[in-house]
C-alpha positions as a printed NumPy array, in Angstrom:
array([[ 55.817, 170.056, 122.079],
       [ 56.764, 171.227, 118.575],
       [ 59.901, 173.327, 118.123],
       [ 59.746, 176.77 , 116.511],
       [ 61.325, 175.25 , 113.399],
       [ 58.548, 172.627, 113.184],
       [ 55.818, 175.235, 113.601],
       [ 57.344, 177.481, 110.922],
       [ 57.668, 174.48 , 108.591],
       [ 53.934, 173.791, 108.959],
       [ 53.039, 177.421, 108.177],
       [ 55.337, 177.46 , 105.147],
       [ 53.88 , 174.126, 104.   ],
       [ 50.336, 175.544, 104.112],
       [ 51.378, 178.485, 101.935],
       [ 53.106, 176.266,  99.355],
       [ 50.139, 173.873,  99.291],
       [ 47.835, 176.75 ,  98.29 ],
       [ 50.253, 177.861,  95.534],
       [ 50.515, 174.339,  94.126],
       [ 46.747, 173.856,  94.203],
       [ 46.266, 177.065,  92.243],
       [ 48.113, 175.795,  89.133],
       [ 47.22 , 172.112,  89.618],
       [ 43.515, 173.046,  89.487],
       [ 44.042, 175.112,  86.318],
       [ 46.28 , 172.783,  84.286],
       [ 45.377, 173.701,  80.697],
       [ 45.599, 177.457,  81.307],
       [ 48.889, 176.961,  83.174],
       [ 50.451, 174.99 ,  80.319],
       [ 49.171, 177.468,  77.709],
       [ 50.81 , 180.31 ,  79.603],
       [ 54.097, 178.37 ,  79.903],
       [ 53.996, 177.64 ,  76.156],
       [ 53.453, 181.295,  75.22 ],
       [ 56.204, 182.464,  77.596],
       [ 58.718, 179.975,  76.18 ],
       [ 58.062, 180.964,  72.555],
       [ 58.152, 184.692,  73.401],
       [ 61.438, 184.471,  75.355],
       [ 63.246, 182.435,  72.668],
       [ 62.057, 184.234,  69.524],
       [ 65.397, 185.995,  68.991],
       [ 67.617, 182.988,  69.685],
       [ 69.273, 181.152,  66.829],
       [ 66.882, 178.217,  67.325],
       [ 63.912, 180.595,  67.397],
       [ 64.997, 182.224,  64.157],
       [ 65.765, 178.879,  62.479],
       [ 62.242, 177.671,  63.335],
       [ 60.357, 180.929,  62.691],
       [ 59.186, 181.376,  66.288],
       [ 57.955, 184.864,  65.427],
       [ 55.064, 183.337,  63.431],
       [ 54.118, 180.681,  66.015],
       [ 50.73 , 181.671,  67.411],
       [ 49.51 , 178.34 ,  68.762],
       [ 50.434, 174.736,  69.424],
       [ 49.582, 173.624,  65.864],
       [ 52.094, 176.141,  64.48 ],
       [ 54.708, 174.801,  66.882],
       [ 54.165, 171.173,  65.795],
       [ 54.546, 172.215,  62.126],
       [ 57.792, 174.116,  62.704],
       [ 59.567, 172.185,  65.455],
       [ 60.15 , 168.438,  64.97 ],
       [ 60.714, 166.062,  67.88 ],
       [ 64.439, 165.668,  68.545],
       [ 66.694, 163.603,  70.748],
       [ 70.103, 164.744,  71.99 ],
       [ 71.896, 163.665,  68.814],
       [ 69.638, 165.854,  66.672],
       [ 70.002, 168.848,  69.029],
       [ 73.758, 168.376,  69.395],
       [ 74.847, 170.95 ,  66.731],
       [ 73.139, 173.685,  68.761],
       [ 74.506, 172.396,  72.066],
       [ 78.055, 172.295,  70.677],
       [ 77.829, 176.009,  69.842],
       [ 76.776, 176.713,  73.429],
       [ 79.579, 174.576,  74.839],
       [ 81.976, 176.563,  72.632],
       [ 80.801, 179.715,  74.435],
       [ 78.267, 181.206,  71.987],
       [ 75.226, 183.088,  73.348],
       [ 71.529, 183.169,  72.39 ],
       [ 71.556, 179.738,  70.756],
       [ 68.779, 177.593,  72.302],
       [ 67.863, 180.141,  74.991],
       [ 68.734, 183.767,  75.61 ],
       [ 72.24 , 184.523,  76.931],
       [ 74.479, 181.657,  78.049],
       [ 73.485, 178.761,  80.294],
       [ 74.778, 179.05 ,  83.853],
       [ 75.562, 175.304,  83.965],
       [ 75.863, 172.231,  81.831],
       [ 74.726, 169.064,  83.553],
       [ 77.081, 166.437,  82.188],
       [ 75.513, 163.026,  81.769],
       [ 76.839, 159.829,  80.252],
       [ 74.851, 159.005,  77.133],
       [ 74.875, 155.557,  75.557],
       [ 75.085, 156.645,  71.917],
       [ 76.362, 160.209,  72.213],
       [ 79.197, 159.79 ,  74.677],
       [ 78.905, 162.599,  77.215],
       [ 75.809, 164.774,  76.983],
       [ 75.853, 168.448,  77.972],
       [ 72.373, 169.434,  79.143],
       [ 71.974, 173.214,  79.549],
       [ 70.666, 174.713,  82.792],
       [ 69.768, 178.42 ,  82.704],
       [ 69.113, 181.032,  85.364],
       [ 65.408, 180.625,  84.522],
       [ 65.381, 176.811,  84.806],
       [ 67.626, 176.343,  87.857],
       [ 65.079, 177.443,  90.517],
       [ 62.58 , 174.709,  89.57 ],
       [ 65.174, 171.984,  90.28 ],
       [ 65.428, 173.258,  93.859],
       [ 61.835, 174.351,  94.495],
       [ 60.219, 171.098,  93.348],
       [ 62.283, 169.016,  95.805],
       [ 61.511, 171.489,  98.592],
       [ 57.804, 171.543,  97.71 ],
       [ 57.613, 167.735,  97.777],
       [ 58.681, 167.788, 101.438],
       [ 56.357, 170.697, 102.275],
       [ 53.369, 168.976, 100.634],
       [ 54.158, 165.899, 102.775],
       [ 54.212, 168.073, 105.92 ],
       [ 50.889, 169.669, 104.975],
       [ 49.224, 166.312, 104.305],
       [ 50.53 , 164.335, 107.292],
       [ 51.1  , 167.051, 109.894],
       [ 54.496, 165.465, 110.526],
       [ 57.154, 168.167, 110.794],
       [ 59.301, 166.86 , 113.658],
       [ 61.932, 165.58 , 111.239],
       [ 63.014, 169.153, 110.374],
       [ 64.918, 169.207, 113.683],
       [ 67.065, 166.214, 112.755],
       [ 69.812, 165.589, 110.228],
       [ 69.114, 164.893, 106.572],
       [ 71.312, 163.045, 104.116],
       [ 71.213, 163.252, 100.334],
       [ 73.327, 160.622,  98.604],
       [ 74.524, 162.387,  95.475],
       [ 77.404, 163.029,  93.107],
       [ 80.402, 165.254,  93.796],
       [ 79.679, 169.008,  94.   ],
       [ 83.063, 169.819,  92.424],
       [ 82.398, 171.708,  89.179],
       [ 84.663, 172.429,  86.231],
       [ 84.464, 175.419,  83.909],
       [ 84.232, 175.442,  80.14 ],
       [ 84.119, 178.718,  78.226],
       [ 82.629, 180.565,  81.169],
       [ 79.992, 177.929,  82.027],
       [ 80.147, 175.664,  85.097],
       [ 80.05 , 171.955,  84.326],
       [ 79.156, 168.974,  86.579],
       [ 76.638, 166.313,  87.515],
       [ 73.117, 167.574,  88.242],
       [ 73.16 , 166.344,  91.846],
       [ 76.507, 168.107,  92.36 ],
       [ 75.14 , 171.344,  90.882],
       [ 72.021, 171.2  ,  93.085],
       [ 74.272, 170.746,  96.154],
       [ 75.277, 174.407,  95.701],
       [ 71.649, 175.479,  96.163],
       [ 70.778, 173.922,  99.528],
       [ 68.679, 176.559, 101.379],
       [ 70.451, 178.229, 104.292],
       [ 67.862, 176.959, 106.787],
       [ 68.805, 173.367, 105.831],
       [ 72.584, 173.684, 105.648],
       [ 73.208, 173.008, 109.343],
       [ 71.029, 169.894, 109.188],
       [ 72.465, 168.527, 105.955],
       [ 74.93 , 165.671, 105.575],
       [ 77.355, 164.514, 104.298],
       [ 79.97 , 167.212, 104.83 ],
       [ 81.369, 169.043, 101.815],
       [ 84.666, 167.126, 102.098],
       [ 82.925, 163.733, 102.122],
       [ 80.609, 164.737,  99.293],
       [ 83.664, 165.534,  97.149],
       [ 85.063, 161.986,  97.39 ],
       [ 84.912, 160.551,  93.87 ],
       [ 85.247, 156.816,  94.619],
       [ 81.742, 155.674,  95.569],
       [ 82.67 , 152.884,  98.   ],
       [ 85.133, 155.136,  99.851],
       [ 82.476, 157.857,  99.929],
       [ 79.803, 155.571, 101.394],
       [ 82.235, 154.346, 104.08 ],
       [ 82.923, 157.985, 105.023],
       [ 79.178, 158.746, 105.068],
       [ 78.608, 155.833, 107.466],
       [ 81.243, 157.236, 109.856],
       [ 79.78 , 160.758, 109.646],
       [ 76.154, 159.787, 110.128],
       [ 76.441, 157.101, 112.836],
       [ 76.513, 159.532, 115.793],
       [ 73.823, 161.812, 114.333],
       [ 70.049, 162.057, 114.714],
       [ 69.175, 161.133, 111.112],
       [ 65.523, 161.813, 110.236],
       [ 65.505, 162.019, 106.392],
       [ 67.513, 159.821, 104.045],
       [ 67.391, 160.439, 100.303],
       [ 68.865, 158.937,  97.147],
       [ 68.471, 156.328,  94.409],
       [ 67.273, 153.124,  96.163],
       [ 70.07 , 150.86 ,  94.892],
       [ 72.763, 153.15 ,  96.326],
       [ 70.906, 153.9  ,  99.579],
       [ 70.67 , 150.11 ,  99.966],
       [ 74.475, 149.933,  99.836],
       [ 74.667, 152.606, 102.579],
       [ 72.137, 150.717, 104.737],
       [ 74.027, 147.445, 104.335],
       [ 77.297, 149.075, 105.416],
       [ 75.53 , 150.616, 108.435],
       [ 74.233, 147.186, 109.402],
       [ 77.633, 145.541, 108.939],
       [ 79.259, 148.219, 111.091],
       [ 76.733, 148.159, 113.951],
       [ 75.032, 144.76 , 113.781],
       [ 71.728, 146.648, 114.158],
       [ 68.755, 147.48 , 111.951],
       [ 68.937, 150.967, 110.426],
       [ 65.759, 151.949, 112.301],
       [ 67.472, 151.074, 115.602],
       [ 70.607, 153.029, 114.674],
       [ 68.501, 156.052, 113.69 ],
       [ 65.461, 155.9  , 115.954],
       [ 63.907, 159.081, 114.495],
       [ 64.427, 158.167, 110.84 ],
       [ 60.915, 158.294, 109.375],
       [ 61.105, 159.644, 105.817],
       [ 62.827, 158.158, 102.77 ],
       [ 62.98 , 160.321,  99.632],
       [ 63.889, 158.649,  96.362],
       [ 63.85 , 159.08 ,  92.617],
       [ 65.261, 157.642,  89.446],
       [ 63.874, 154.13 ,  89.785],
       [ 60.755, 152.4  ,  91.05 ],
       [ 60.978, 151.76 ,  94.807],
       [ 58.619, 148.77 ,  94.864],
       [ 61.185, 146.078,  93.894],
       [ 63.34 , 147.321,  96.813],
       [ 60.605, 147.946,  99.388],
       [ 60.645, 144.524, 101.1  ],
       [ 64.425, 144.54 , 101.42 ],
       [ 64.452, 148.144, 102.701],
       [ 61.853, 147.424, 105.353],
       [ 63.943, 144.445, 106.447],
       [ 67.125, 146.561, 106.596],
       [ 65.313, 149.37 , 108.46 ],
       [ 63.32 , 147.008, 110.665],
       [ 60.063, 148.911, 110.238],
       [ 58.026, 150.817, 107.685],
       [ 58.848, 154.453, 106.981],
       [ 56.993, 156.98 , 104.848],
       [ 58.448, 157.669, 101.42 ],
       [ 58.236, 160.436,  98.821],
       [ 58.955, 159.721,  95.161],
       [ 60.58 , 162.386,  92.981],
       [ 61.041, 162.562,  89.213],
       [ 64.106, 164.751,  88.656],
       [ 66.38 , 164.719,  85.609],
       [ 69.118, 166.932,  84.196],
       [ 66.551, 168.198,  81.681],
       [ 64.087, 169.327,  84.363],
       [ 62.265, 168.391,  87.573],
       [ 59.103, 166.848,  86.177],
       [ 57.012, 165.516,  89.061],
       [ 56.839, 164.631,  92.742],
       [ 54.545, 162.539,  94.919],
       [ 52.037, 164.914,  96.47 ],
       [ 49.848, 162.387,  98.33 ],
       [ 50.857, 159.407, 100.452],
       [ 47.881, 157.281,  99.438],
       [ 47.586, 158.199,  95.757],
       [ 49.375, 156.367,  92.973],
       [ 51.551, 158.631,  90.838],
       [ 53.422, 161.922,  91.046],
       [ 52.04 , 165.407,  90.431],
       [ 53.259, 166.657,  87.034],
       [ 54.971, 170.034,  87.448],
       [ 52.97 , 172.171,  85.024],
       [ 54.163, 175.545,  86.314],
       [ 57.939, 175.054,  86.154],
       [ 58.914, 176.453,  82.759],
       [ 58.326, 173.099,  81.038],
       [ 55.779, 172.521,  78.266],
       [ 54.822, 168.87 ,  77.871],
       [ 53.842, 166.857,  74.824],
       [ 53.091, 163.142,  74.61 ],
       [ 53.282, 160.489,  71.895],
       [ 51.785, 157.029,  72.323],
       [ 54.73 , 154.671,  72.837],
       [ 53.409, 151.993,  70.496],
       [ 53.224, 154.587,  67.671],
       [ 56.448, 156.434,  68.499],
       [ 58.529, 154.81 ,  65.768],
       [ 55.869, 155.419,  63.081],
       [ 56.782, 157.872,  60.322],
       [ 54.636, 160.736,  61.637],
       [ 53.275, 159.915,  65.107],
       [ 50.617, 162.176,  66.606],
       [ 51.78 , 164.648,  69.252],
       [ 49.302, 165.717,  71.953],
       [ 49.262, 168.018,  74.985],
       [ 47.977, 167.2  ,  78.465],
       [ 44.502, 168.24 ,  77.268],
       [ 44.221, 164.975,  75.291],
       [ 46.034, 162.379,  77.42 ],
       [ 44.301, 159.288,  78.805],
       [ 44.844, 157.356,  82.023],
       [ 46.813, 154.097,  81.675],
       [ 48.254, 154.702,  78.184],
       [ 52.024, 154.368,  77.723],
       [ 53.378, 157.688,  76.374],
       [ 56.801, 158.964,  75.384],
       [ 57.204, 162.316,  77.152],
       [ 58.421, 165.235,  75.026],
       [ 59.487, 168.523,  76.645],
       [ 60.197, 172.133,  75.72 ],
       [ 61.858, 174.104,  78.493],
       [ 63.256, 177.421,  79.682],
       [ 66.676, 175.777,  79.491],
       [ 66.333, 175.717,  75.694],
       [ 65.284, 172.153,  74.987],
       [ 62.663, 172.119,  72.221],
       [ 60.296, 169.211,  71.48 ],
       [ 62.964, 167.136,  73.175],
       [ 62.634, 163.399,  73.7  ],
       [ 64.202, 162.578,  77.075],
       [ 63.688, 158.869,  76.417],
       [ 61.282, 158.183,  79.293],
       [ 57.853, 156.624,  78.986],
       [ 55.119, 157.614,  81.423],
       [ 51.558, 156.645,  82.216],
       [ 48.937, 158.916,  83.748],
       [ 47.323, 157.562,  86.895],
       [ 45.028, 160.581,  87.183],
       [ 44.052, 163.62 ,  85.119],
       [ 42.392, 165.541,  87.97 ],
       [ 45.061, 166.467,  88.911],
       [ 47.634, 165.248,  86.365],
       [ 49.703, 162.521,  88.027],
       [ 52.172, 160.203,  86.298],
       [ 54.285, 157.156,  86.929],
       [ 57.481, 156.438,  85.007],
       [ 56.806, 153.223,  83.085],
       [ 60.255, 152.771,  81.532],
       [ 62.519, 153.943,  78.741],
       [ 61.475, 153.973,  75.086],
       [ 64.776, 152.217,  74.278],
       [ 64.572, 149.831,  77.255],
       [ 62.08 , 147.122,  76.427],
       [ 62.053, 143.548,  75.239],
       [ 60.434, 142.972,  71.899],
       [ 62.751, 140.349,  70.442],
       [ 59.651, 138.346,  69.507],
       [ 57.072, 141.159,  69.165],
       [ 56.026, 141.134,  72.835],
       [ 57.028, 144.746,  73.699],
       [ 57.427, 144.125,  77.429],
       [ 58.237, 147.35 ,  79.336],
       [ 59.942, 148.137,  82.642],
       [ 56.727, 148.751,  84.57 ],
       [ 55.455, 145.268,  83.627],
       [ 58.535, 143.357,  84.796],
       [ 58.618, 145.341,  88.056],
       [ 54.914, 144.669,  88.651],
       [ 55.425, 140.963,  87.893],
       [ 58.246, 140.76 ,  90.428],
       [ 56.139, 142.578,  92.994],
       [ 53.144, 140.274,  92.424],
       [ 55.28 , 137.139,  92.666],
       [ 57.032, 138.082,  95.921],
       [ 53.996, 139.587,  97.696],
       [ 53.292, 138.015, 101.11 ],
       [ 56.443, 135.898, 100.882],
       [ 59.828, 136.033, 102.598],
       [ 61.603, 136.407,  99.229],
       [ 63.679, 139.58 ,  99.049],
       [ 65.357, 140.893,  95.917],
       [ 68.515, 143.007,  95.881],
       [ 68.466, 143.748,  92.15 ],
       [ 67.401, 142.254,  88.832],
       [ 67.448, 142.729,  85.078],
       [ 65.824, 140.873,  82.181],
       [ 67.168, 139.931,  78.732],
       [ 65.9  , 137.725,  75.889],
       [ 67.511, 134.333,  75.278],
       [ 66.99 , 134.015,  71.539],
       [ 69.192, 130.974,  70.868],
       [ 69.047, 128.553,  73.807],
       [ 70.994, 125.302,  73.602],
       [ 67.695, 123.449,  73.674],
       [ 63.986, 124.215,  73.545],
       [ 62.131, 127.406,  72.678],
       [ 63.499, 130.94 ,  73.275],
       [ 62.594, 132.634,  76.556],
       [ 63.064, 135.684,  78.76 ],
       [ 65.962, 135.224,  81.17 ],
       [ 65.633, 136.964,  84.527],
       [ 68.958, 137.653,  86.245],
       [ 68.155, 138.041,  89.94 ],
       [ 70.362, 138.809,  92.936],
       [ 68.51 , 137.536,  95.998],
       [ 68.828, 138.868,  99.506],
       [ 66.565, 136.059, 100.671],
       [ 66.104, 133.204,  98.204],
       [ 62.845, 131.324,  97.588],
       [ 62.654, 127.67 ,  98.581],
       [ 61.479, 126.829,  95.092],
       [ 62.998, 128.865,  92.235],
       [ 60.737, 127.269,  89.619],
       [ 57.598, 128.211,  91.58 ],
       [ 58.771, 131.842,  91.736],
       [ 59.487, 131.831,  87.972],
       [ 55.98 , 130.482,  87.352],
       [ 54.377, 133.256,  89.446],
       [ 56.396, 135.969,  87.664],
       [ 55.489, 134.511,  84.274],
       [ 51.78 , 134.34 ,  85.114],
       [ 51.745, 137.987,  86.173],
       [ 53.556, 139.038,  83.004],
       [ 51.074, 137.117,  80.855],
       [ 48.156, 138.865,  82.618],
       [ 49.68 , 142.292,  82.012],
       [ 50.9  , 141.846,  78.442],
       [ 48.603, 140.209,  75.89 ],
       [ 51.389, 139.906,  73.297],
       [ 53.533, 137.946,  75.749],
       [ 50.513, 135.792,  76.66 ],
       [ 49.907, 134.974,  72.975],
       [ 53.57 , 134.073,  72.405],
       [ 53.593, 131.678,  75.382],
       [ 50.26 , 130.084,  74.428],
       [ 51.283, 129.899,  70.772],
       [ 54.479, 128.043,  71.73 ],
       [ 56.706, 130.756,  70.238],
       [ 58.273, 131.321,  73.677],
       [ 58.648, 129.042,  76.657],
       [ 57.997, 130.514,  80.141],
       [ 60.763, 132.645,  81.623],
       [ 63.78 , 131.234,  83.44 ],
       [ 65.635, 132.638,  86.431],
       [ 69.428, 132.835,  86.612],
       [ 70.816, 133.641,  90.062],
       [ 73.411, 136.392,  90.306],
       [ 75.954, 136.119,  93.105],
       [ 75.618, 138.533,  96.035],
       [ 77.162, 141.859,  95.13 ],
       [ 77.275, 140.811,  91.47 ],
       [ 75.332, 143.795,  90.143],
       [ 77.488, 146.241,  92.097],
       [ 80.569, 144.538,  90.633],
       [ 79.116, 144.965,  87.169],
       [ 78.306, 148.671,  87.681],
       [ 81.819, 149.221,  89.048],
       [ 83.367, 147.427,  86.058],
       [ 81.627, 149.803,  83.63 ],
       [ 82.44 , 152.913,  85.718],
       [ 78.87 , 153.504,  86.89 ],
       [ 78.998, 152.694,  90.602],
       [ 76.937, 155.117,  92.681],
       [ 75.693, 158.651,  92.086],
       [ 72.758, 158.926,  89.708],
       [ 73.612, 155.768,  87.736],
       [ 70.908, 153.125,  87.362],
       [ 70.963, 149.54 ,  86.188],
       [ 68.623, 149.094,  83.173],
       [ 65.687, 146.966,  84.27 ],
       [ 65.524, 145.224,  80.894],
       [ 67.089, 145.281,  77.432],
       [ 66.328, 143.964,  73.98 ],
       [ 69.653, 142.181,  73.562],
       [ 72.253, 140.42 ,  75.711],
       [ 75.02 , 143.043,  75.678],
       [ 74.514, 143.948,  79.336],
       [ 74.19 , 140.405,  80.699],
       [ 77.064, 139.113,  78.55 ],
       [ 79.507, 141.209,  80.579],
       [ 78.261, 140.126,  84.021],
       [ 80.734, 138.777,  86.598],
       [ 80.658, 135.016,  87.375],
       [ 77.209, 133.799,  88.359],
       [ 76.479, 131.215,  91.046]])
């Protein structure tokens, strides 16, 4: 028999489903309305005045007046906001800055406003409610839920709260979830990630955990510690655990290892959150891709990735996107980001409704020889090669080997195995074949004897965690780049077996 809480969750889920369907079925009108609202609200800001917002009547006007920018180009405006000035990128002051670690800019300060904050919370909530509506499964609302995230401790700078996005969002957990939510405030405030995970293990062991959420690589660490502590599979420790919520990276390379750690399959929901906005969530269990959030104060533009570095690449709206094309996603938001390049590349899996997958980062690719291999392709190749095998991967990254001691250059795959293959060369061959099928440039380079097939280098167990710790990026929202166009990352790895 369902509890009152489960019944209410189902009713709430039905209501939210109808609301989501309303804008998802009217995507162009929804985005047009968002666009007009953004321009209207920001006309009197400094950015609006600098870019003549008052004379912007349509998207063409916007493209003429507002160039695509990354954080570096927007930084002069952000610095004024950080210094405490009002009405710069958006009206009034932001209520938060989400502090992120940039690679070229040092720390980035991403504004969050009173208008943008609700969408960060509502999208995550709606993802769960859409799952309830689709599956009818609402029993888990009676159990405990854990969200592995950064510290909720915030600092203040010139009247604006400052912290990691996941720590900021921790202050907005709905009251009806607070009793069910773990870890405790005290544990969540622990800064050292390994100490924090140990404390989370102790707190969660006696509880009825039903939802576990976080970036897969760090949830994996939590699962491994649970197993070490109990000698049991996670699914036996938490018998009612049946929903894994994740974001930030593709789950597929981790799926086999997770199912082994859990001991059974569990449903999963993929989210696409970022400090700059909550862009998409998985709305169907059996559909590929995540529903693009078109009604959340974000106006989307897209530029084909292979033309992005041209002098004047064409910008398009959702009205002109195609399925399967690799796009750089550009956003304008009610947090005051304008024609902003977040650095992600996406592909549409559907345009009725608009669903996307994250295919990689525009700066994270390998094209040392003109092959332009992207993150999605290396992850798919790994998935293809390990399908229906007992090979399990903990983590991996790929870098070019331009100057080998002998023979032709090649792609070097650094892999940490949970369960190694009997024949490493056979696995390398399968990965290489999949990559050649997916990427015609790579195929041509192999066939033309410009490159030799890829080689695998084994990384010792725990090696990637050691690396992330050594660069101060262990845990939280930090992610290991799946591939890079040089050897800077792999050059600083710990000793390799």
